[in-house]
């Protein structure tokens, strides 16, 4: 026991245990969210913000499209029916639809049948006249003699005008799906189709994961043999992106931890150094998570994942402290030699990251806050806590032997002019090629693979899904006001369809007319006696029994007393699933979407909407402009942060010349990094700006430590070895990101890895002073 108490590493172990306990306590108390909607930008205009909110978290995001292929049609139909039955019984799903029969047998089908004369289009007083009914009966006779006789018998006698079938046709939409054994199939391939809607919105990753598991289980239980299951939809994409990021971060965490541990152990030959460097990083994570929780009300999982990766640069701080300590040197001695450079590096790096905080993108603001608070906390722990632990454990770097061997590298500084020429050449190259190419299309930044997007587009084409990217928007004080405006717009939409501006459009009033329209149709319905007389006249001379149409006469009579159907009184799942994405209320206002199909002339569509008091919103253009604006804002704040960092460096170093050498090293590294990325064909995005800020942060560490006054060769050798270690850690950590499947992680990793190597090289060449002593004198 006494030996344990005298063990010099005990303070470090206790400090790390305290740090881990603190971090665990904080992370158990903060509210962590995985809803990707909270991490994405908001729109510029109220209408765009509303639409983006709907696209991120509205009911439309819960749509899942399924396809089954790779087997004979009969087998595919059997699998589809089995899956649909299993999923329909699962409470995770609001509805599951796999063919026309699913609508007929549903609560929605019964509701449409009961309200057919109030909801169906084209119901007029003439509909119930003897001549019109006579024409209906003639059509009915032909249908009874055809292969469609069972369906005609079921609905024709109870509904000679065909109001219910007209409703079914409207609800089925313009999809070109074909029916095989009562199951939907794609029009031009052997692929069974199923449409489902989950209770969880698309950005509820846990709910989507449960739904995905249920779908997989239903497919496996259907004895699929060699059939393949295809799944697409907003929720599917969000789940796959999150799973991909989680897998990437897990791979990165495990691999980088092992590699960094091996590097540090090789460099310092001490397990205690490994434990020591974890103390400030762990406390930095705890403080960062707490700060984000206080400022934003929650911590996003992506902010934690990225933030921890970004805080990897704070590993440099304890390494710089241990790497510069002489054997048996008191803490004050080490701090006196590196204290000024350390403080300047921390302040400048924190200022450089302010661009993230003020970027305007919610997720990046969280990430910036996480990074800045974590960086300052890790630096404070390194400065005020670690020196005592290092002295107690007597940690110091392993001797590198004769410093002259390492310091011969300083002769390379004679080539700094060529390095400057390289930076000038990078500027010239960018100027000749028109500068870096910027990626402002949000779709190009998507973590969803191209093959998944192509599958989604194919399934939407098969099912005839409407366009939700370029839409019309109607606003009113109530849902009835919106429905009435849409009814007034309907003739204009029909005119555009006739001109082939679009193939049609989905809007709520197509499925649920306003109460005023329903009351007007109800007033047109004849009483039972009048209709019976018209029916008797119409069927004169035809082979129908006198009471064959009693159900029809009773249904019309019942429709005369039905209460009008309003959105608030509709509870049928399929009806709500069709209506909710098209009609919704927010903040005492109601909104109705007009979603076009096969829109060929967006300008004509937009002009017609505006002419009738509606709005046109192009989500793609809006998001692209939004990304472009955020990119400009990020550059703006990046420039402000760099200016602030330069001012701090000038004041701290007390010399414009030395400050400019530091600034020149960072600027050269950034310019050459951008030039290399451009030469590789990379289109720079907002995430590259984030990466460049990290490059500037680590580069400042290197340049400031090279720029400080170093009294002897041993100190210069110690600095060079320590900075090489820090650089190797950064390249290992971020270089692994280049292997990630997630595009934005990959772009950050490539940018930081290239930039960090260049930052060390330019800092060494530009910021370091030429040795005053001859190397040979110390050989």
XYZ file of C-alpha atoms in Angstrom:
779
model
C 0.000 0.000 0.000
C 2.819 2.383 0.832
C 4.416 1.638 -2.517
C 1.161 2.473 -4.254
C 0.976 5.812 -2.437
C 4.540 6.615 -3.411
C 3.928 5.730 -7.076
C 4.692 8.881 -9.034
C 1.935 8.254 -11.541
C -0.868 8.242 -8.964
C -1.745 11.978 -9.396
C -2.111 11.495 -13.153
C -4.358 8.444 -12.700
C -6.517 10.310 -10.183
C -6.706 13.372 -12.441
C -7.792 11.259 -15.406
C -10.342 9.403 -13.278
C -11.751 12.749 -12.145
C -11.858 14.015 -15.728
C -13.636 10.889 -16.973
C -16.102 11.056 -14.080
C -16.813 14.734 -14.797
C -17.301 14.094 -18.512
C -19.570 11.130 -17.807
C -21.670 13.180 -15.397
C -22.023 16.066 -17.857
C -22.836 13.875 -20.859
C -25.438 11.978 -18.822
C -27.215 15.232 -17.990
C -27.111 17.120 -21.281
C -29.933 16.591 -23.779
C -28.440 14.918 -26.838
C -30.504 15.003 -30.032
C -29.977 13.054 -33.219
C -32.717 14.797 -35.216
C -30.843 15.984 -38.300
C -33.356 18.811 -38.788
C -31.815 20.599 -35.813
C -28.416 20.562 -37.507
C -29.531 21.989 -40.863
C -29.871 25.627 -42.010
C -33.092 27.622 -42.065
C -34.555 29.360 -45.098
C -34.161 33.040 -45.935
C -37.846 33.860 -46.398
C -40.827 32.840 -44.207
C -42.254 30.667 -46.978
C -38.927 28.970 -47.616
C -38.374 28.402 -43.895
C -41.817 26.846 -43.655
C -41.179 24.536 -46.606
C -37.745 23.524 -45.375
C -39.230 22.721 -41.993
C -41.837 20.546 -43.702
C -39.234 18.808 -45.836
C -37.054 18.173 -42.777
C -39.628 17.260 -40.157
C -43.078 17.261 -41.754
C -45.217 14.225 -42.395
C -43.795 13.883 -45.925
C -40.480 12.794 -44.423
C -42.089 9.635 -43.024
C -42.802 8.225 -46.507
C -41.031 4.960 -47.338
C -41.108 3.403 -50.803
C -40.399 -0.303 -51.111
C -39.632 -2.403 -54.139
C -39.231 -6.168 -54.429
C -37.582 -7.629 -57.521
C -35.450 -10.539 -58.717
C -38.143 -13.242 -58.803
C -41.118 -14.299 -60.986
C -44.151 -11.956 -60.801
C -46.286 -14.425 -58.848
C -43.559 -14.774 -56.231
C -43.082 -11.006 -56.030
C -46.825 -10.515 -55.553
C -46.874 -13.101 -52.772
C -43.926 -11.435 -50.999
C -45.538 -8.010 -51.371
C -48.852 -9.179 -49.874
C -47.072 -10.915 -47.003
C -44.967 -7.862 -46.215
C -47.907 -5.471 -46.474
C -50.007 -7.581 -44.115
C -47.215 -7.793 -41.543
C -46.333 -4.099 -41.701
C -49.973 -2.975 -41.588
C -50.329 -4.789 -38.262
C -47.232 -3.053 -36.872
C -47.916 0.093 -34.822
C -44.742 1.669 -36.201
C -46.611 2.379 -39.450
C -49.528 4.709 -40.057
C -50.513 2.961 -43.257
C -49.194 0.455 -45.783
C -50.493 0.359 -49.339
C -49.568 -2.173 -52.021
C -52.441 -2.008 -54.538
C -55.905 -0.756 -55.358
C -57.498 -3.352 -53.097
C -55.748 -1.860 -50.065
C -57.668 1.383 -50.563
C -60.996 -0.365 -51.143
C -60.801 -2.328 -47.929
C -59.459 0.452 -45.741
C -61.231 2.911 -43.442
C -60.460 5.561 -46.033
C -62.230 3.531 -48.718
C -65.346 3.246 -46.552
C -65.224 6.973 -45.815
C -64.918 7.825 -49.517
C -67.804 5.494 -50.324
C -70.070 7.104 -47.738
C -69.154 10.695 -48.752
C -68.809 10.064 -52.487
C -71.513 12.517 -53.560
C -70.033 15.334 -51.458
C -66.396 14.739 -52.437
C -66.432 13.474 -56.012
C -65.701 15.918 -58.834
C -68.350 16.650 -61.426
C -71.410 16.083 -59.217
C -74.099 18.431 -60.574
C -77.927 18.421 -60.694
C -77.694 16.904 -64.195
C -75.863 13.909 -62.694
C -79.204 12.685 -61.292
C -81.362 13.477 -64.310
C -83.064 10.657 -66.232
C -80.976 11.115 -69.437
C -77.673 11.093 -67.517
C -78.745 8.084 -65.473
C -79.851 6.285 -68.664
C -76.357 6.756 -70.114
C -74.903 5.432 -66.841
C -77.044 2.325 -66.977
C -76.037 1.581 -70.551
C -72.386 1.771 -69.501
C -73.239 -0.449 -66.537
C -74.708 -3.119 -68.795
C -71.564 -3.211 -70.913
C -69.439 -3.511 -67.770
C -71.481 -6.426 -66.447
C -70.746 -8.282 -69.676
C -66.995 -7.664 -69.431
C -64.186 -9.184 -67.369
C -64.706 -6.378 -64.846
C -68.107 -7.772 -63.946
C -67.317 -8.484 -60.223
C -66.160 -4.909 -59.605
C -69.085 -3.483 -61.587
C -71.546 -5.646 -59.660
C -70.035 -4.527 -56.361
C -70.182 -0.784 -57.013
C -72.195 -0.167 -60.208
C -75.641 -0.940 -58.847
C -75.003 1.159 -55.704
C -73.423 4.007 -57.641
C -74.533 4.271 -61.285
C -72.963 7.764 -61.789
C -69.583 6.267 -60.849
C -68.799 8.917 -58.219
C -66.923 6.424 -56.049
C -64.816 5.090 -58.909
C -64.012 8.687 -59.902
C -62.825 9.290 -56.352
C -60.692 6.142 -56.438
C -59.159 7.241 -59.712
C -58.332 10.646 -58.235
C -56.818 9.035 -55.175
C -54.795 6.619 -57.288
C -53.351 9.586 -59.152
C -51.599 9.452 -62.510
C -49.318 6.592 -61.564
C -48.597 4.209 -64.399
C -48.323 1.229 -62.052
C -49.907 -1.984 -63.254
C -51.667 -4.561 -61.156
C -50.493 -8.175 -60.882
C -52.654 -10.389 -58.639
C -53.975 -7.204 -57.041
C -50.473 -5.905 -56.219
C -48.809 -2.805 -57.633
C -45.996 -3.414 -60.099
C -43.672 -0.954 -61.821
C -44.812 -0.176 -65.387
C -41.769 -1.395 -67.289
C -40.098 -3.950 -65.055
C -40.891 -6.876 -62.797
C -40.825 -4.965 -59.512
C -43.571 -5.093 -56.884
C -44.207 -1.764 -55.173
C -45.307 -0.878 -51.645
C -45.840 2.556 -50.100
C -45.710 2.991 -46.319
C -45.717 5.866 -43.887
C -44.116 5.607 -40.466
C -45.387 7.183 -37.268
C -41.904 8.564 -36.682
C -40.913 11.529 -38.821
C -37.972 11.071 -41.142
C -35.463 12.761 -38.871
C -36.392 10.638 -35.851
C -33.455 8.309 -36.338
C -34.422 5.893 -33.587
C -37.967 5.545 -34.929
C -36.680 5.088 -38.473
C -34.253 2.432 -37.265
C -37.122 0.504 -35.687
C -39.144 0.820 -38.889
C -36.202 -0.427 -40.956
C -35.842 -3.441 -38.664
C -39.555 -4.197 -39.024
C -39.325 -3.994 -42.827
C -36.312 -6.301 -42.889
C -38.081 -8.774 -40.586
C -41.243 -8.722 -42.728
C -39.184 -9.372 -45.855
C -37.317 -12.255 -44.233
C -40.565 -13.768 -42.955
C -42.044 -13.681 -46.487
C -39.643 -16.429 -47.641
C -38.064 -14.198 -50.321
C -35.617 -16.796 -51.680
C -33.526 -14.882 -54.252
C -35.729 -11.756 -54.355
C -34.163 -8.386 -53.517
C -35.651 -5.687 -51.299
C -35.280 -2.024 -52.306
C -35.984 0.719 -49.765
C -35.960 4.495 -50.311
C -37.389 7.667 -48.793
C -36.337 10.697 -46.699
C -36.280 8.753 -43.439
C -34.236 5.985 -45.034
C -31.683 8.512 -46.239
C -31.448 10.227 -42.848
C -30.972 6.885 -41.103
C -28.337 5.650 -43.560
C -26.449 8.961 -43.367
C -26.451 8.821 -39.569
C -25.386 5.179 -39.558
C -22.615 5.956 -42.038
C -21.374 8.851 -39.922
C -21.575 6.711 -36.781
C -19.583 3.944 -38.430
C -17.027 6.443 -39.718
C -16.655 8.119 -36.335
C -16.353 4.721 -34.597
C -13.686 3.621 -37.055
C -11.905 6.933 -36.696
C -12.048 6.892 -32.897
C -10.707 3.371 -32.496
C -8.059 3.526 -35.199
C -6.799 7.006 -34.386
C -6.672 6.202 -30.658
C -4.522 3.160 -31.302
C -2.244 4.972 -33.742
C -1.877 8.026 -31.524
C -1.178 5.861 -28.484
C 1.512 3.996 -30.420
C 3.051 7.248 -31.643
C 3.100 8.869 -28.210
C 4.464 5.751 -26.542
C 7.224 5.533 -29.159
C 8.015 9.210 -28.663
C 7.928 9.355 -24.837
C 8.331 5.678 -23.808
C 5.773 6.179 -21.020
C 2.192 5.029 -20.474
C 1.758 7.949 -18.085
C 2.116 10.388 -20.988
C -0.793 8.633 -22.700
C -2.919 9.068 -19.580
C -1.767 12.653 -19.136
C -2.735 13.898 -22.602
C -6.260 12.504 -22.107
C -6.937 14.736 -19.080
C -7.298 18.145 -20.809
C -9.107 16.679 -23.827
C -11.646 14.873 -21.635
C -12.328 17.966 -19.528
C -12.527 20.041 -22.712
C -15.250 17.737 -24.063
C -17.186 18.019 -20.785
C -16.988 21.820 -20.706
C -17.854 22.098 -24.392
C -20.946 19.880 -24.074
C -22.111 21.832 -21.022
C -21.664 25.178 -22.779
C -23.587 24.046 -25.873
C -26.387 22.709 -23.659
C -26.660 26.059 -21.849
C -26.558 28.175 -25.020
C -28.641 26.013 -27.376
C -30.809 23.961 -25.023
C -29.492 20.660 -26.382
C -26.382 19.085 -27.873
C -26.572 17.526 -31.304
C -24.902 14.166 -31.746
C -23.131 15.381 -34.884
C -21.701 18.358 -32.963
C -20.274 15.974 -30.366
C -18.814 13.654 -32.997
C -17.231 16.405 -35.070
C -16.352 18.461 -32.013
C -14.369 15.660 -30.439
C -12.525 15.194 -33.722
C -11.745 18.914 -33.866
C -10.591 18.870 -30.245
C -7.984 16.356 -31.345
C -5.800 19.378 -32.067
C -5.749 20.094 -28.304
C -3.645 16.958 -27.894
C -0.852 19.227 -29.070
C -0.994 21.237 -25.843
C 0.139 18.583 -23.332
C 2.568 17.197 -25.911
C 4.116 20.656 -26.315
C 4.423 20.967 -22.547
C 5.964 17.532 -21.979
C 8.047 17.703 -25.143
C 9.722 20.972 -24.092
C 10.426 19.982 -20.509
C 13.984 19.253 -19.526
C 14.739 16.388 -17.153
C 14.049 17.360 -13.532
C 13.079 20.900 -14.597
C 10.512 22.676 -12.375
C 7.175 23.624 -13.924
C 7.986 27.301 -13.844
C 11.054 26.773 -16.000
C 9.194 25.055 -18.830
C 6.355 27.595 -18.721
C 8.806 30.481 -18.793
C 10.306 29.202 -22.040
C 7.119 28.325 -23.895
C 4.446 30.279 -22.043
C 4.188 33.225 -24.428
C 4.015 31.080 -27.572
C 1.509 28.787 -25.899
C -0.821 31.632 -24.883
C -0.659 33.260 -28.298
C -1.328 29.969 -30.078
C -4.401 29.283 -27.944
C -5.848 32.787 -28.309
C -5.202 32.913 -32.038
C -6.693 29.441 -32.637
C -9.823 30.343 -30.629
C -10.253 33.570 -32.600
C -9.815 31.689 -35.860
C -12.696 29.364 -34.966
C -15.154 32.196 -34.319
C -16.196 31.966 -37.966
C -18.027 28.751 -37.128
C -19.874 30.316 -34.208
C -21.226 33.174 -36.341
C -21.689 31.227 -39.583
C -25.473 31.354 -39.312
C -25.811 27.594 -39.826
C -27.292 26.113 -36.603
C -25.172 22.989 -36.738
C -21.925 24.832 -37.472
C -22.683 27.350 -34.713
C -22.968 24.474 -32.244
C -19.805 22.923 -33.619
C -17.937 26.235 -33.344
C -19.105 26.780 -29.767
C -18.109 23.218 -28.891
C -14.677 23.649 -30.458
C -13.891 27.076 -28.941
C -15.008 26.201 -25.396
C -13.305 22.821 -25.536
C -10.083 24.343 -26.865
C -9.940 27.046 -24.178
C -10.744 24.533 -21.443
C -8.097 22.069 -22.609
C -5.562 24.899 -22.804
C -6.440 26.110 -19.293
C -6.087 22.589 -17.862
C -2.773 22.183 -19.690
C -1.511 25.482 -18.312
C -2.702 25.297 -14.695
C -3.098 21.590 -13.861
C -0.742 19.534 -16.003
C 2.565 21.168 -14.937
C 2.108 19.865 -11.385
C 1.242 16.384 -12.638
C 4.222 16.349 -15.004
C 6.648 17.378 -12.272
C 5.171 14.871 -9.809
C 5.637 12.071 -12.348
C 8.918 13.559 -13.633
C 7.825 13.215 -17.253
C 10.063 14.451 -20.023
C 10.816 13.409 -23.596
C 13.279 10.685 -24.304
C 16.600 12.184 -25.279
C 17.040 12.522 -28.999
C 20.804 12.222 -28.715
C 23.103 14.762 -30.327
C 20.897 17.721 -31.365
C 23.242 18.523 -34.252
C 21.915 15.548 -36.245
C 18.383 16.884 -36.104
C 19.260 20.521 -36.411
C 21.064 20.064 -39.711
C 17.546 20.271 -41.075
C 17.657 23.988 -40.299
C 19.914 24.425 -43.290
C 16.801 23.878 -45.369
C 15.660 27.344 -44.365
C 18.045 28.646 -46.966
C 15.405 27.488 -49.447
C 12.669 29.653 -47.956
C 12.786 31.837 -51.056
C 11.776 28.860 -53.170
C 8.989 28.144 -50.700
C 7.798 31.724 -51.162
C 7.936 31.212 -54.904
C 5.740 28.126 -54.473
C 3.128 30.209 -52.663
C 3.273 32.850 -55.413
C 2.949 30.126 -58.023
C -0.147 28.846 -56.199
C -1.684 32.324 -56.368
C -0.814 32.601 -60.047
C -2.215 29.164 -60.775
C -5.490 29.980 -59.048
C -5.690 33.281 -60.936
C -5.056 31.632 -64.313
C -7.649 28.908 -63.722
C -10.250 31.378 -62.492
C -9.763 30.658 -58.818
C -11.016 27.739 -56.765
C -14.285 26.140 -57.849
C -16.934 26.469 -55.172
C -19.672 23.971 -54.527
C -22.861 25.785 -53.559
C -25.307 23.038 -54.523
C -26.749 21.439 -51.423
C -27.344 18.173 -53.275
C -23.609 17.813 -53.920
C -22.977 18.062 -50.176
C -25.484 15.321 -49.395
C -24.162 12.300 -47.494
C -26.584 10.127 -49.482
C -24.836 8.021 -52.167
C -25.786 8.657 -55.785
C -27.162 5.123 -56.211
C -29.624 5.680 -53.361
C -30.784 8.963 -54.868
C -31.229 7.243 -58.239
C -33.301 4.480 -56.627
C -35.491 7.049 -54.880
C -36.086 8.857 -58.176
C -36.933 5.600 -59.951
C -39.455 4.503 -57.325
C -41.060 7.950 -57.338
C -41.431 7.760 -61.115
C -42.966 4.299 -60.857
C -45.472 5.482 -58.252
C -46.199 8.838 -59.922
C -45.184 10.825 -56.833
C -45.501 14.627 -57.232
C -42.701 17.184 -57.259
C -42.002 18.510 -53.760
C -39.025 20.644 -54.751
C -40.799 23.295 -56.823
C -44.174 23.915 -55.211
C -46.953 26.429 -54.855
C -47.991 27.645 -51.421
C -51.392 29.023 -50.380
C -51.794 30.702 -47.010
C -54.984 31.404 -45.083
C -56.330 32.026 -41.622
C -57.992 28.595 -41.487
C -57.922 25.291 -43.302
C -61.229 26.169 -44.986
C -59.802 29.440 -46.313
C -56.881 27.495 -47.810
C -59.159 24.885 -49.385
C -61.341 27.591 -50.933
C -58.296 29.365 -52.391
C -57.093 26.089 -53.868
C -60.517 25.494 -55.434
C -60.297 28.930 -57.056
C -56.848 28.000 -58.350
C -57.981 24.654 -59.772
C -59.114 26.068 -63.174
C -55.731 27.766 -63.620
C -53.961 24.477 -62.809
C -56.191 22.690 -65.323
C -55.326 25.337 -67.937
C -51.605 24.842 -67.302
C -52.095 21.099 -67.604
C -53.867 21.580 -70.938
C -50.927 23.681 -72.142
C -48.567 20.884 -70.989
C -46.777 23.206 -68.597
C -47.202 20.361 -66.127
C -48.860 16.963 -66.097
C -51.097 17.809 -63.157
C -50.802 18.768 -59.515
C -51.599 17.451 -56.064
C -53.308 19.734 -53.574
C -55.563 19.160 -50.594
C -58.767 20.414 -52.236
C -58.463 17.622 -54.825
C -59.044 15.096 -52.054
C -61.138 17.090 -49.600
C -63.252 19.951 -50.995
C -64.052 22.840 -48.697
C -67.102 22.653 -46.445
C -68.737 25.330 -48.620
C -68.300 23.175 -51.736
C -69.632 20.106 -49.969
C -72.717 22.007 -48.774
C -73.275 23.309 -52.307
C -73.134 19.751 -53.693
C -75.371 18.533 -50.909
C -77.960 21.144 -51.853
C -78.004 19.773 -55.427
C -78.908 16.234 -54.352
C -82.487 15.241 -55.148
C -84.817 13.829 -52.529
C -85.625 10.133 -52.536
C -88.933 10.511 -54.401
C -87.513 12.655 -57.186
C -84.512 10.367 -57.642
C -86.708 7.242 -57.644
C -88.834 8.737 -60.417
C -85.768 9.658 -62.466
C -84.329 6.187 -61.899
C -87.553 4.485 -63.010
C -87.610 6.561 -66.202
C -83.931 5.823 -66.895
C -84.226 2.044 -66.532
C -87.383 1.692 -68.584
C -86.933 -1.116 -71.088
C -83.689 -2.313 -69.500
C -83.180 -5.785 -67.945
C -82.798 -4.512 -64.369
C -85.077 -5.459 -61.495
C -87.281 -2.596 -60.281
C -85.486 -2.479 -56.887
C -81.962 -3.033 -58.282
C -80.910 0.519 -57.459
C -82.473 0.855 -54.003
C -78.987 1.140 -52.426
C -78.186 4.027 -54.746
C -81.379 5.918 -53.852
C -80.785 5.307 -50.123
C -77.138 6.456 -50.394
C -78.136 9.745 -52.039
C -80.806 10.278 -49.395
C -78.238 9.631 -46.643
C -75.808 12.063 -48.294
C -78.413 14.842 -47.972
C -78.069 14.704 -44.176
C -74.340 13.953 -43.796
C -72.347 16.551 -41.826
C -69.692 18.103 -44.092
C -66.273 16.504 -43.804
C -63.522 18.809 -42.495
C -59.818 18.058 -41.890
C -60.332 18.096 -38.136
C -62.913 15.286 -38.357
C -60.890 12.943 -40.583
C -59.134 10.181 -38.664
C -58.757 7.456 -41.307
C -54.971 6.783 -41.494
C -54.697 6.661 -45.274
C -56.791 9.821 -45.674
C -54.641 11.654 -43.139
C -51.463 10.370 -44.754
C -52.562 11.836 -48.094
C -53.857 15.106 -46.609
C -51.289 16.035 -43.942
C -48.334 16.744 -46.280
C -50.575 19.002 -48.379
C -52.478 20.919 -45.679
C -51.012 21.946 -42.331
C -51.193 24.763 -39.790
C -48.366 26.623 -38.082
C -48.482 29.609 -35.718
C -52.195 30.413 -36.220
C -51.890 30.228 -39.997
C -52.751 27.380 -42.328
C -50.900 26.468 -45.496
C -51.689 24.381 -48.519
C -49.162 22.986 -50.968
C -49.663 22.674 -54.686
C -47.222 19.958 -55.761
C -46.863 19.751 -59.577
C -46.144 16.578 -61.526
C -43.697 16.640 -64.441
C -43.247 20.411 -64.291
C -41.785 21.593 -67.617
C -42.035 25.383 -67.275
C -41.435 26.604 -63.755
C -41.723 30.268 -64.788
C -45.203 29.835 -66.231
C -46.284 27.861 -63.164
C -44.885 30.538 -60.833
C -46.503 33.366 -62.798
C -49.922 31.691 -62.690
C -49.625 31.103 -58.955
C -48.701 34.707 -58.232
C -51.525 35.936 -60.456
C -53.970 34.072 -58.212
C -52.411 35.166 -54.916
C -50.316 32.077 -54.230
C -46.558 31.786 -53.779
C -44.003 29.803 -55.745
C -41.072 28.250 -53.884
C -38.124 26.542 -55.535
C -36.543 24.579 -52.690
C -33.441 23.617 -54.676
C -32.713 27.200 -55.731
C -33.487 28.424 -52.229
C -31.115 25.954 -50.610
C -28.381 26.628 -53.154
C -28.637 30.374 -52.500
C -28.695 29.633 -48.793
C -25.504 27.570 -48.977
C -23.869 30.264 -51.101
C -24.843 32.915 -48.567
C -23.585 30.849 -45.651
C -20.327 30.263 -47.510
C -19.848 34.017 -47.945
C -20.687 34.563 -44.277
C -18.240 31.861 -43.228
C -15.462 33.507 -45.285
C -16.387 36.876 -43.780
C -16.069 35.646 -40.210
C -13.010 33.588 -41.075
C -11.347 36.789 -42.282
C -12.417 38.654 -39.123
C -11.103 35.823 -36.952
C -7.783 35.807 -38.805
C -7.487 39.584 -38.441
C -8.134 39.280 -34.709
C -5.603 36.479 -34.428
C -3.007 38.565 -36.300
C -3.577 41.491 -33.959
C -3.108 39.238 -30.941
C 0.099 37.843 -32.444
C 1.488 41.320 -33.179
C 0.793 42.488 -29.639
C 2.070 39.280 -28.105
C 5.283 39.058 -30.118
C 5.926 42.778 -29.955
C 7.328 42.747 -33.481
C 5.606 43.335 -36.801
C 8.368 41.483 -38.603
C 8.020 38.314 -36.554
C 4.221 38.535 -36.668
C 4.324 38.837 -40.457
C 6.551 35.766 -40.781
C 3.971 33.827 -38.749
C 1.123 35.202 -40.870
C 3.035 34.486 -44.080
C 3.562 30.865 -43.061
C -0.155 30.365 -42.393
C -1.223 32.217 -45.541
C 1.185 30.224 -47.694
C -0.044 26.928 -46.242
C -3.687 27.865 -46.868
C -3.034 29.098 -50.420
C -1.057 26.045 -51.475
C -3.652 23.749 -49.861
C -6.436 25.420 -51.857
C -4.331 25.245 -55.022
C -3.684 21.510 -54.534
C -7.355 20.787 -53.888
C -8.301 22.791 -56.976
C -5.743 20.918 -59.070
C -7.240 17.651 -57.829
C -10.621 18.771 -59.157
C -12.180 19.360 -55.747
C -15.067 21.804 -55.589
C -14.595 23.619 -52.287
C -17.582 23.856 -49.968
C -18.573 25.189 -46.599
C -16.940 22.154 -45.009
C -13.619 22.962 -46.640
C -13.764 26.370 -44.952
C -14.217 24.574 -41.630
C -11.189 22.433 -42.464
C -9.105 25.459 -43.460
C -9.855 27.036 -40.103
C -8.459 23.910 -38.453
C -5.381 24.157 -40.673
C -4.911 27.758 -39.596
C -5.267 26.719 -35.950
C -2.632 23.984 -36.018
C -0.401 26.105 -38.271
C -0.410 28.886 -35.695
C 0.887 26.427 -33.094
C 3.771 25.477 -35.350
C 4.640 28.988 -36.496
C 4.502 30.568 -33.034
C 6.714 27.907 -31.494
C 9.226 28.209 -34.324
C 9.104 31.996 -34.057
C 9.834 32.196 -30.333
C 13.344 32.990 -29.220
C 15.278 29.787 -28.576
C 18.564 30.154 -26.765
C 20.444 27.022 -27.734
C 20.606 24.121 -30.138
C 19.094 21.685 -27.651
C 15.983 23.863 -27.299
C 15.635 24.175 -31.079
C 15.961 20.418 -31.459
C 13.393 19.887 -28.694
C 10.958 22.229 -30.475
C 11.427 20.559 -33.839
C 10.958 17.037 -32.440
C 7.854 18.105 -30.481
C 6.248 19.863 -33.429
C 6.959 16.879 -35.674
C 5.143 14.728 -33.104
C 2.198 17.133 -33.024
C 2.056 17.211 -36.799
C 2.141 13.420 -37.014
C -0.795 13.245 -34.574
C -2.836 15.702 -36.641
C -2.097 13.972 -39.930
C -2.934 10.567 -38.427
C -6.225 11.787 -36.964
C -7.483 13.747 -39.934
C -5.822 11.598 -42.557
C -8.061 8.768 -41.428
C -11.063 10.956 -42.218
C -10.054 10.710 -45.868
C -11.043 7.023 -45.683
C -14.569 7.807 -44.451
C -17.642 7.056 -46.559
C -19.327 10.307 -45.570
C -18.376 12.976 -48.154
C -18.141 15.899 -45.756
C -15.913 13.940 -43.355
C -13.741 12.875 -46.266
C -13.372 16.450 -47.520
C -12.451 17.727 -44.058
C -9.910 14.936 -43.620
C -8.182 15.478 -46.968
C -8.055 19.251 -46.493
C -6.654 19.138 -42.959
C -4.121 16.397 -43.716
C -2.685 18.298 -46.703
C -2.870 21.632 -44.903
C -1.233 20.386 -41.706
C 1.809 19.038 -43.547
C 2.155 22.293 -45.500
C 1.606 24.354 -42.336
C 4.525 22.620 -40.607
C 6.754 23.014 -43.640
C 6.016 26.728 -44.155
C 6.166 27.456 -40.424
C 9.589 25.807 -40.270
C 10.876 27.710 -43.318
C 9.319 31.120 -42.704
C 8.875 31.555 -38.948
C 12.037 29.934 -37.608
C 15.171 32.017 -37.171
C 18.403 31.068 -38.845
C 20.767 29.561 -36.184
C 23.354 31.988 -34.915
C 25.696 29.142 -33.967
C 27.553 26.958 -36.409
C 26.381 23.384 -36.305
C 29.917 22.124 -36.675
C 30.908 23.816 -33.405
C 28.463 21.624 -31.555
C 29.124 18.414 -33.451
